[in-house]
GROMACS .gro file of C-alpha atoms in nm:
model
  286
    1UNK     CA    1   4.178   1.542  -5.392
    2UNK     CA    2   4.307   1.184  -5.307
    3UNK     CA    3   4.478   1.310  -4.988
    4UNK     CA    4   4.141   1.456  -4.875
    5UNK     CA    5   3.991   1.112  -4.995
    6UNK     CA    6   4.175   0.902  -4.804
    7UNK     CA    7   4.151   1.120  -4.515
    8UNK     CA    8   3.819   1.112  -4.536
    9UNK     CA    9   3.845   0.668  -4.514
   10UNK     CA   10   4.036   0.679  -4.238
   11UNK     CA   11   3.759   0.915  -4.086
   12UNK     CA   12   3.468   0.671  -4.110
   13UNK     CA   13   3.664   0.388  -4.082
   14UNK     CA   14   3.461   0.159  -3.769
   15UNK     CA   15   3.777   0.157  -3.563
   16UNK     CA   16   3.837   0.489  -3.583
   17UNK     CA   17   3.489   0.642  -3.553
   18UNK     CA   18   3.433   0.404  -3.226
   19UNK     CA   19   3.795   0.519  -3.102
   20UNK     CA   20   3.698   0.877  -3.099
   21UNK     CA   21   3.357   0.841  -2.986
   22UNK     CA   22   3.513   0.672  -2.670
   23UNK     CA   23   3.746   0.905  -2.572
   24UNK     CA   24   3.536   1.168  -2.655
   25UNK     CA   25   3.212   1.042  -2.448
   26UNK     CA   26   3.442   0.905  -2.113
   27UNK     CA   27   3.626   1.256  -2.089
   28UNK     CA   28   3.280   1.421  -2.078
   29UNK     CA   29   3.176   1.172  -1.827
   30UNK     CA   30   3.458   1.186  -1.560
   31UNK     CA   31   3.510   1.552  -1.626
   32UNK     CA   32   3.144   1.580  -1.538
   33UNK     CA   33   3.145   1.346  -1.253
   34UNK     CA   34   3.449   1.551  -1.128
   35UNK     CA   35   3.221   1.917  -1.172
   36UNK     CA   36   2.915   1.752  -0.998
   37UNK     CA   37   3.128   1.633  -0.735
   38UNK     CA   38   3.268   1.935  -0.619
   39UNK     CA   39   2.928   2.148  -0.704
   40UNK     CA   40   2.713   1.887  -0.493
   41UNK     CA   41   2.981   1.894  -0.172
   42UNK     CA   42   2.929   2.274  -0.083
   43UNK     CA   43   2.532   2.215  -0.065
   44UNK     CA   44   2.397   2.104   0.260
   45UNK     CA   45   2.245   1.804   0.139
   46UNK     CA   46   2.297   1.465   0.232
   47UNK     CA   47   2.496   1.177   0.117
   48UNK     CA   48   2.208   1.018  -0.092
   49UNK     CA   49   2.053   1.313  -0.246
   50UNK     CA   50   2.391   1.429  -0.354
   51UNK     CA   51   2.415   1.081  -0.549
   52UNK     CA   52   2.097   1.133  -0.685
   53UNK     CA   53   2.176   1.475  -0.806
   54UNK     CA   54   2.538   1.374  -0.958
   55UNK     CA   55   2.363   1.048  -1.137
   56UNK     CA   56   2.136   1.273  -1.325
   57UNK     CA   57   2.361   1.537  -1.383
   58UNK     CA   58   2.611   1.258  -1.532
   59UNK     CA   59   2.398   1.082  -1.755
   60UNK     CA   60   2.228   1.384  -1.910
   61UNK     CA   61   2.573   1.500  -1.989
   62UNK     CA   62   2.635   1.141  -2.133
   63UNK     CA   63   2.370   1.175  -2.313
   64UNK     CA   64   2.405   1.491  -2.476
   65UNK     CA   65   2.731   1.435  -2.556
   66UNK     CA   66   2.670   1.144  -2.756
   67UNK     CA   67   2.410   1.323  -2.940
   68UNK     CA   68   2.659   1.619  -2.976
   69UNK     CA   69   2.930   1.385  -3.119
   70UNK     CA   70   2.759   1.180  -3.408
   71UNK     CA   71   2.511   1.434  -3.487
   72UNK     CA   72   2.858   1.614  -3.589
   73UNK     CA   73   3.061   1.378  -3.715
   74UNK     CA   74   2.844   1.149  -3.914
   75UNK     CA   75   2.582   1.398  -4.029
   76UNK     CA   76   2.264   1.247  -3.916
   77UNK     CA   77   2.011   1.283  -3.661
   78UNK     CA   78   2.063   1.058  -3.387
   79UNK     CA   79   1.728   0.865  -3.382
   80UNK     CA   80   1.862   0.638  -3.109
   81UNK     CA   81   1.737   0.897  -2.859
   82UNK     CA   82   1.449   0.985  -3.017
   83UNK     CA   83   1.138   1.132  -2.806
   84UNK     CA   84   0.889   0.901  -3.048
   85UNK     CA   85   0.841   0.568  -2.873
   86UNK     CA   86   1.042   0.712  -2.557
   87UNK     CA   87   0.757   0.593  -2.286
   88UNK     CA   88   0.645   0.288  -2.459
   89UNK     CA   89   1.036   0.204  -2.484
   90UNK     CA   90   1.104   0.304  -2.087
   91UNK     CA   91   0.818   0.129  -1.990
   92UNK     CA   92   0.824  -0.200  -2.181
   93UNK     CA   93   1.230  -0.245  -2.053
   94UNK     CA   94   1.104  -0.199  -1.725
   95UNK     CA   95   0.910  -0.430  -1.679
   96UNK     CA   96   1.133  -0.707  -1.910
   97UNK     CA   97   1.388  -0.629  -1.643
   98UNK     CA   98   1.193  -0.636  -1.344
   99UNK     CA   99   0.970  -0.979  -1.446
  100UNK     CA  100   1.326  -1.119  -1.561
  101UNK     CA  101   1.485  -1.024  -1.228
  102UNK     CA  102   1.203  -1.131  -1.030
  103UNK     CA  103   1.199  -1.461  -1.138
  104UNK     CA  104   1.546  -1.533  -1.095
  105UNK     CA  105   1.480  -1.411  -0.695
  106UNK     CA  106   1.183  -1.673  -0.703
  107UNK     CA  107   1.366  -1.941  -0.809
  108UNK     CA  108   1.580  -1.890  -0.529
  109UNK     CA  109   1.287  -1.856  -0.309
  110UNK     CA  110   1.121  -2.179  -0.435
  111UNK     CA  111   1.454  -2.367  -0.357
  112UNK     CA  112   1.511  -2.209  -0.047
  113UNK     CA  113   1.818  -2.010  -0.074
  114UNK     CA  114   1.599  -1.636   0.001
  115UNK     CA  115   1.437  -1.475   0.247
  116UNK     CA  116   1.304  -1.190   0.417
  117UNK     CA  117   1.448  -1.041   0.700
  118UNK     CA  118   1.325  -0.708   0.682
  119UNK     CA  119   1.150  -0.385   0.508
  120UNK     CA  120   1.307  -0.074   0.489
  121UNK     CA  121   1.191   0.260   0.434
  122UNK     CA  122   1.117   0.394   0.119
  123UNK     CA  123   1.425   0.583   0.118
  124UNK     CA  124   1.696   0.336   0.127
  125UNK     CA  125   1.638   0.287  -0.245
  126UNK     CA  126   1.784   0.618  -0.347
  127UNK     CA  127   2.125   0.511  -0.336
  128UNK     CA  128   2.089   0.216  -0.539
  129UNK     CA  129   1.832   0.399  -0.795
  130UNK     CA  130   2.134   0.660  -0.889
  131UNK     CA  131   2.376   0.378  -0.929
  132UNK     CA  132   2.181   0.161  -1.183
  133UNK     CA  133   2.014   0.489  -1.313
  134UNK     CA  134   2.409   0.626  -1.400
  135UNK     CA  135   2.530   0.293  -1.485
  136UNK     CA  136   2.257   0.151  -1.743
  137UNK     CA  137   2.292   0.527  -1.956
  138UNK     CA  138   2.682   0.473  -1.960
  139UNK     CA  139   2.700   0.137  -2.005
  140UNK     CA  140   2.415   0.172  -2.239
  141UNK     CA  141   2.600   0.384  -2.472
  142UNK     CA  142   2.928   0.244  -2.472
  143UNK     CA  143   2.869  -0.093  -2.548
  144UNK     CA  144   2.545  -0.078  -2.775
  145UNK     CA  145   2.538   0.284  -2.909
  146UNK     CA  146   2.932   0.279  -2.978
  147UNK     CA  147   3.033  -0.024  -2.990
  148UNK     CA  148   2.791  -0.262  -3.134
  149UNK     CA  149   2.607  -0.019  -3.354
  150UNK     CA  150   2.914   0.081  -3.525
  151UNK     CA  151   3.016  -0.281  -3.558
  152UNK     CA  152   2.670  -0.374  -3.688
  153UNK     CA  153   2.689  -0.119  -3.994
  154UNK     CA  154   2.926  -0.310  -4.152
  155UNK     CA  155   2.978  -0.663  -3.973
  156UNK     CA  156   2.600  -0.736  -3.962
  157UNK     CA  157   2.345  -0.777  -3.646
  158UNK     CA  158   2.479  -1.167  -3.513
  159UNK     CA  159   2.848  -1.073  -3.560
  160UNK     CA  160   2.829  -0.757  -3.380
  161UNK     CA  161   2.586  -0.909  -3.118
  162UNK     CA  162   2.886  -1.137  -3.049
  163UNK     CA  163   3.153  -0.918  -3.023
  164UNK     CA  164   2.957  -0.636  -2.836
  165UNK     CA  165   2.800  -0.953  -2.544
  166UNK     CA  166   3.187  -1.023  -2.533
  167UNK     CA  167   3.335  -0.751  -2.473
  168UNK     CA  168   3.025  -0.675  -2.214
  169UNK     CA  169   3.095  -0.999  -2.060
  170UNK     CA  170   3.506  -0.931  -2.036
  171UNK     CA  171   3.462  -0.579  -1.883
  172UNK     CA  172   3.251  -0.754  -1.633
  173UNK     CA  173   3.570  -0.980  -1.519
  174UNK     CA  174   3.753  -0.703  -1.343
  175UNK     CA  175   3.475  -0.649  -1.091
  176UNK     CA  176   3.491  -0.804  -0.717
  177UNK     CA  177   3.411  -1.197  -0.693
  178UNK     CA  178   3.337  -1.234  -1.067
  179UNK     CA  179   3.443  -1.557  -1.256
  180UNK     CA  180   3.429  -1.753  -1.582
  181UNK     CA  181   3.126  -1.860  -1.511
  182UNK     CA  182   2.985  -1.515  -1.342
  183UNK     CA  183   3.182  -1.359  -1.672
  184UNK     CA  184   2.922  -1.563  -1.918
  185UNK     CA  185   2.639  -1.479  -1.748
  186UNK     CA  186   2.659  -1.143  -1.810
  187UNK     CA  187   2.774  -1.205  -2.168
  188UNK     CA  188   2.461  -1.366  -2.236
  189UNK     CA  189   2.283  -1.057  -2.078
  190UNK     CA  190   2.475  -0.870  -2.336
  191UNK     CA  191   2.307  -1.058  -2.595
  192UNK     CA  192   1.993  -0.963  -2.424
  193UNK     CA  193   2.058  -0.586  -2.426
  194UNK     CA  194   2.196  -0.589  -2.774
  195UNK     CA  195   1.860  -0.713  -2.883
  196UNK     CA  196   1.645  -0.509  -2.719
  197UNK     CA  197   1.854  -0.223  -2.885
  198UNK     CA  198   1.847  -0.412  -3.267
  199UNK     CA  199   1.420  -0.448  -3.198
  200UNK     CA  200   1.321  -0.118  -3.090
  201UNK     CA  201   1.636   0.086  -3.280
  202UNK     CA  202   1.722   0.281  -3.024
  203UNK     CA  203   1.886   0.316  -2.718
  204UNK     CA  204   1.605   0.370  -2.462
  205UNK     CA  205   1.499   0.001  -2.408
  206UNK     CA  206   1.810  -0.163  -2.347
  207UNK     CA  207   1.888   0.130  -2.072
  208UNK     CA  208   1.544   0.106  -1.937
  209UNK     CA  209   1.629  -0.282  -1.943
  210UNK     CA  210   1.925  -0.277  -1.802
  211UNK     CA  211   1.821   0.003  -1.524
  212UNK     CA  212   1.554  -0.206  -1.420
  213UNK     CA  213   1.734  -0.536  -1.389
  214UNK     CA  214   2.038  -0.361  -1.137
  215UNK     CA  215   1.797  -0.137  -0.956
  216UNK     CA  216   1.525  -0.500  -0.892
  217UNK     CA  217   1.829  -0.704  -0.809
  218UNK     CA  218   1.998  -0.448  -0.540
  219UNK     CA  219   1.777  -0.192  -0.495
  220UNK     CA  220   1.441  -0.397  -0.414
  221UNK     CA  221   1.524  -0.739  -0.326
  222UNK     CA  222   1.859  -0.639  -0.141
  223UNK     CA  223   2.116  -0.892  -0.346
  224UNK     CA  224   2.469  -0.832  -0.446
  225UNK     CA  225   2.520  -0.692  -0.795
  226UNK     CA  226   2.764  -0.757  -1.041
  227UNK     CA  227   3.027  -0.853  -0.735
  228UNK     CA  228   3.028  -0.491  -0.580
  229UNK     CA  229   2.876  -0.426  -0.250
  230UNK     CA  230   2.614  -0.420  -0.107
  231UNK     CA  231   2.350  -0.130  -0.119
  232UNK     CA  232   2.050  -0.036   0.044
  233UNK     CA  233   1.786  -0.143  -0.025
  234UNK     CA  234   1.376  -0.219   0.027
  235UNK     CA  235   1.421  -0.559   0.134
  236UNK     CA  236   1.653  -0.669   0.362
  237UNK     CA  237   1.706  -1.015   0.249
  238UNK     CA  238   1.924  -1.345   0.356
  239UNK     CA  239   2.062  -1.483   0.071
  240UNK     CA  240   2.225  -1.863   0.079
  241UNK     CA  241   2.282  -2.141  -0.050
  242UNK     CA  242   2.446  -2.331  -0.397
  243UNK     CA  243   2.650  -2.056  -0.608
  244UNK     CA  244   2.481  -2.220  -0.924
  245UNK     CA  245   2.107  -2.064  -0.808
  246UNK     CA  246   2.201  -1.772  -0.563
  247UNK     CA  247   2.523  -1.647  -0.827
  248UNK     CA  248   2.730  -1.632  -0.450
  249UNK     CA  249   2.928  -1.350  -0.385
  250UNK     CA  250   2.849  -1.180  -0.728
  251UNK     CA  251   2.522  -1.217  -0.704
  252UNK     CA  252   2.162  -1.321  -0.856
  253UNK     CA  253   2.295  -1.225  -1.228
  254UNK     CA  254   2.550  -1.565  -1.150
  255UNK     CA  255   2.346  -1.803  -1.107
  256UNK     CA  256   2.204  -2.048  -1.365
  257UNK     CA  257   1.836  -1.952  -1.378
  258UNK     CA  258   1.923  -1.534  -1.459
  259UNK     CA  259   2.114  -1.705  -1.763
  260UNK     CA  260   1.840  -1.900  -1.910
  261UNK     CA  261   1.602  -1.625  -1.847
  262UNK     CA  262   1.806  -1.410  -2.033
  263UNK     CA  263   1.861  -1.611  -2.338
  264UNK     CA  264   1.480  -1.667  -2.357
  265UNK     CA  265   1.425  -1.320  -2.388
  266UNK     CA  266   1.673  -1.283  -2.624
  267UNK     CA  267   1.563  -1.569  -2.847
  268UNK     CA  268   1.211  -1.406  -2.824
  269UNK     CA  269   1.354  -1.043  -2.914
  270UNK     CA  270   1.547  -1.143  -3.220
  271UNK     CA  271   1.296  -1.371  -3.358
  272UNK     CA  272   1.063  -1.050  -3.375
  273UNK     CA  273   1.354  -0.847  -3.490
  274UNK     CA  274   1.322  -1.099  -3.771
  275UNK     CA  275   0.943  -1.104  -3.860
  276UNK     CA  276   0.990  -0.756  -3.859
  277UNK     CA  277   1.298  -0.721  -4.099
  278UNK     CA  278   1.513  -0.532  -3.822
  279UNK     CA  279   1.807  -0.783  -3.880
  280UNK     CA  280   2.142  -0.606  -4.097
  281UNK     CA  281   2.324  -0.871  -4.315
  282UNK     CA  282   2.722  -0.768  -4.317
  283UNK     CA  283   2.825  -0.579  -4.550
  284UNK     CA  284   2.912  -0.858  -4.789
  285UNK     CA  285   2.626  -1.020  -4.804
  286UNK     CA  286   2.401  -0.686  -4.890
   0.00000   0.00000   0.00000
């Protein structure tokens, strides 16, 4: 009885529950980016529909998955995907990603550093839709479903916001052109997404939130995001000027005013997370 006790500890123990939920939800998503790979090359379709097709195939199967996993091993229905609240959630990150992006671009348009060279057609915004579709589920789910939701149970919302924006922020620092500085900004959008997810309770807003934000950046206004290259895009746009407002080479997301955007909509999030009673005290304070 006190072997199957302590096995049991060691079973729900954070580190160990957020150790097996990663290994377990990264080999379903490269073994199923591997599958829709090979599938999608002996169709006849093109490059970008192929992309399109893979990114939704992926991040269903992330999805599921993660609802397959702690549905098993912590006995509980997995109300972070829930279909209540699914289109108010979708729609409401949406547009706090696309207003938030949008005014970092004006900023830079006010000061001079953007403009307009072009429109494309409407199709040059496939590629860049299956990128930050893919991306914001994964990401999504790693960070806040694993990581930070685990962390909270015990640790409490504010420590777990910290070490989840981190950890965000430091997985960030590997990518092309990204700095300290570029490497804070995105920690602070951590802090963003965390509290979208600690508001609404579930995951859909802070993917919708962070889908929004990529796709608005790259997919729409044609900037650089998060150091990679570029995309296309609905706007062909020429982008110069001080690193501080344009973010340089890693893009928009760098610069000064995406950072204090961010953090106002985070204050905002968490201060109705509060009214509303949303906020978990650690576990030693309960």
């Amino acid at each position: 009885m006190e072997t199957l006790t302590t096995k049991q500890k060691i079973f729900n123990f954070p580190v160990t529950k957020i150790i097996l939920a990663l290994l377990t939800f990264m080999a379903f998503v490269v073994i199923g980016q591997q599958i829709a790979v090979k599938l999608l090359a002996l169709t006849p379709l093109e490059k970008e529909y192929r992309n399109l097709l893979k990114g939704v195939f992926v991040s269903a199967l992330a999805i599921t998955s993660y609802i397959l996993f702690f549905k098993n091993y912590e006995k509980r229905a997995v109300t972070e995907f829930a279909v209540k609240g699914l289109s108010g959630n979708l729609i409401a990150g949406t547009i706090i990603g696309f207003v938030l992006q949008s005014l970092t671009i004006l900023v830079m348009y006010l000061n001079g550093n953007y403009s307009i060279v072009a429109v494309n057609p409407v199709s040059f915004i496939l590629i860049p839709l299956a990128v930050a579709f893919t991306i914001a589920i994964i990401e999504e789910i790693l960070v806040r479903g694993i990581v930070f939701r685990i962390i909270e149970e015990k640790l409490g919302t504010y420590i777990s916001l910290c070490v989840s924006a981190i950890i965000f922020g430091a997985l960030h620092l590997s990518n092309p052109n990204s700095n300290l500085f570029s490497g804070l900004c995105v920690t602070i959008a951590g802090f963003l997404l965390g509290a979208a997810f600690v508001y609404s309770r579930n995951l859909w807003l802070p993917i919708a939130l962070h889908f929004a934000w990529n796709f608005t950046q790259s997919g729409i206004y044609g900037a650089i995001t998060s150091g990679n290259e570029k995309t296309g895009s609905l706007i062909v746009s020429k982008i110069q000027g001080a690193t501080l407002i344009t973010g340089g080479a890693f893009g928009p997301e760098g610069s000064i005013q995406a950072t204090l955007f961010c953090l106002i909509a985070t204050i905002i999030l968490l201060a109705l997370s509060h009214k509303e009673n949303k906020i978990i005290k650690p576990y030693w304070k309960k």
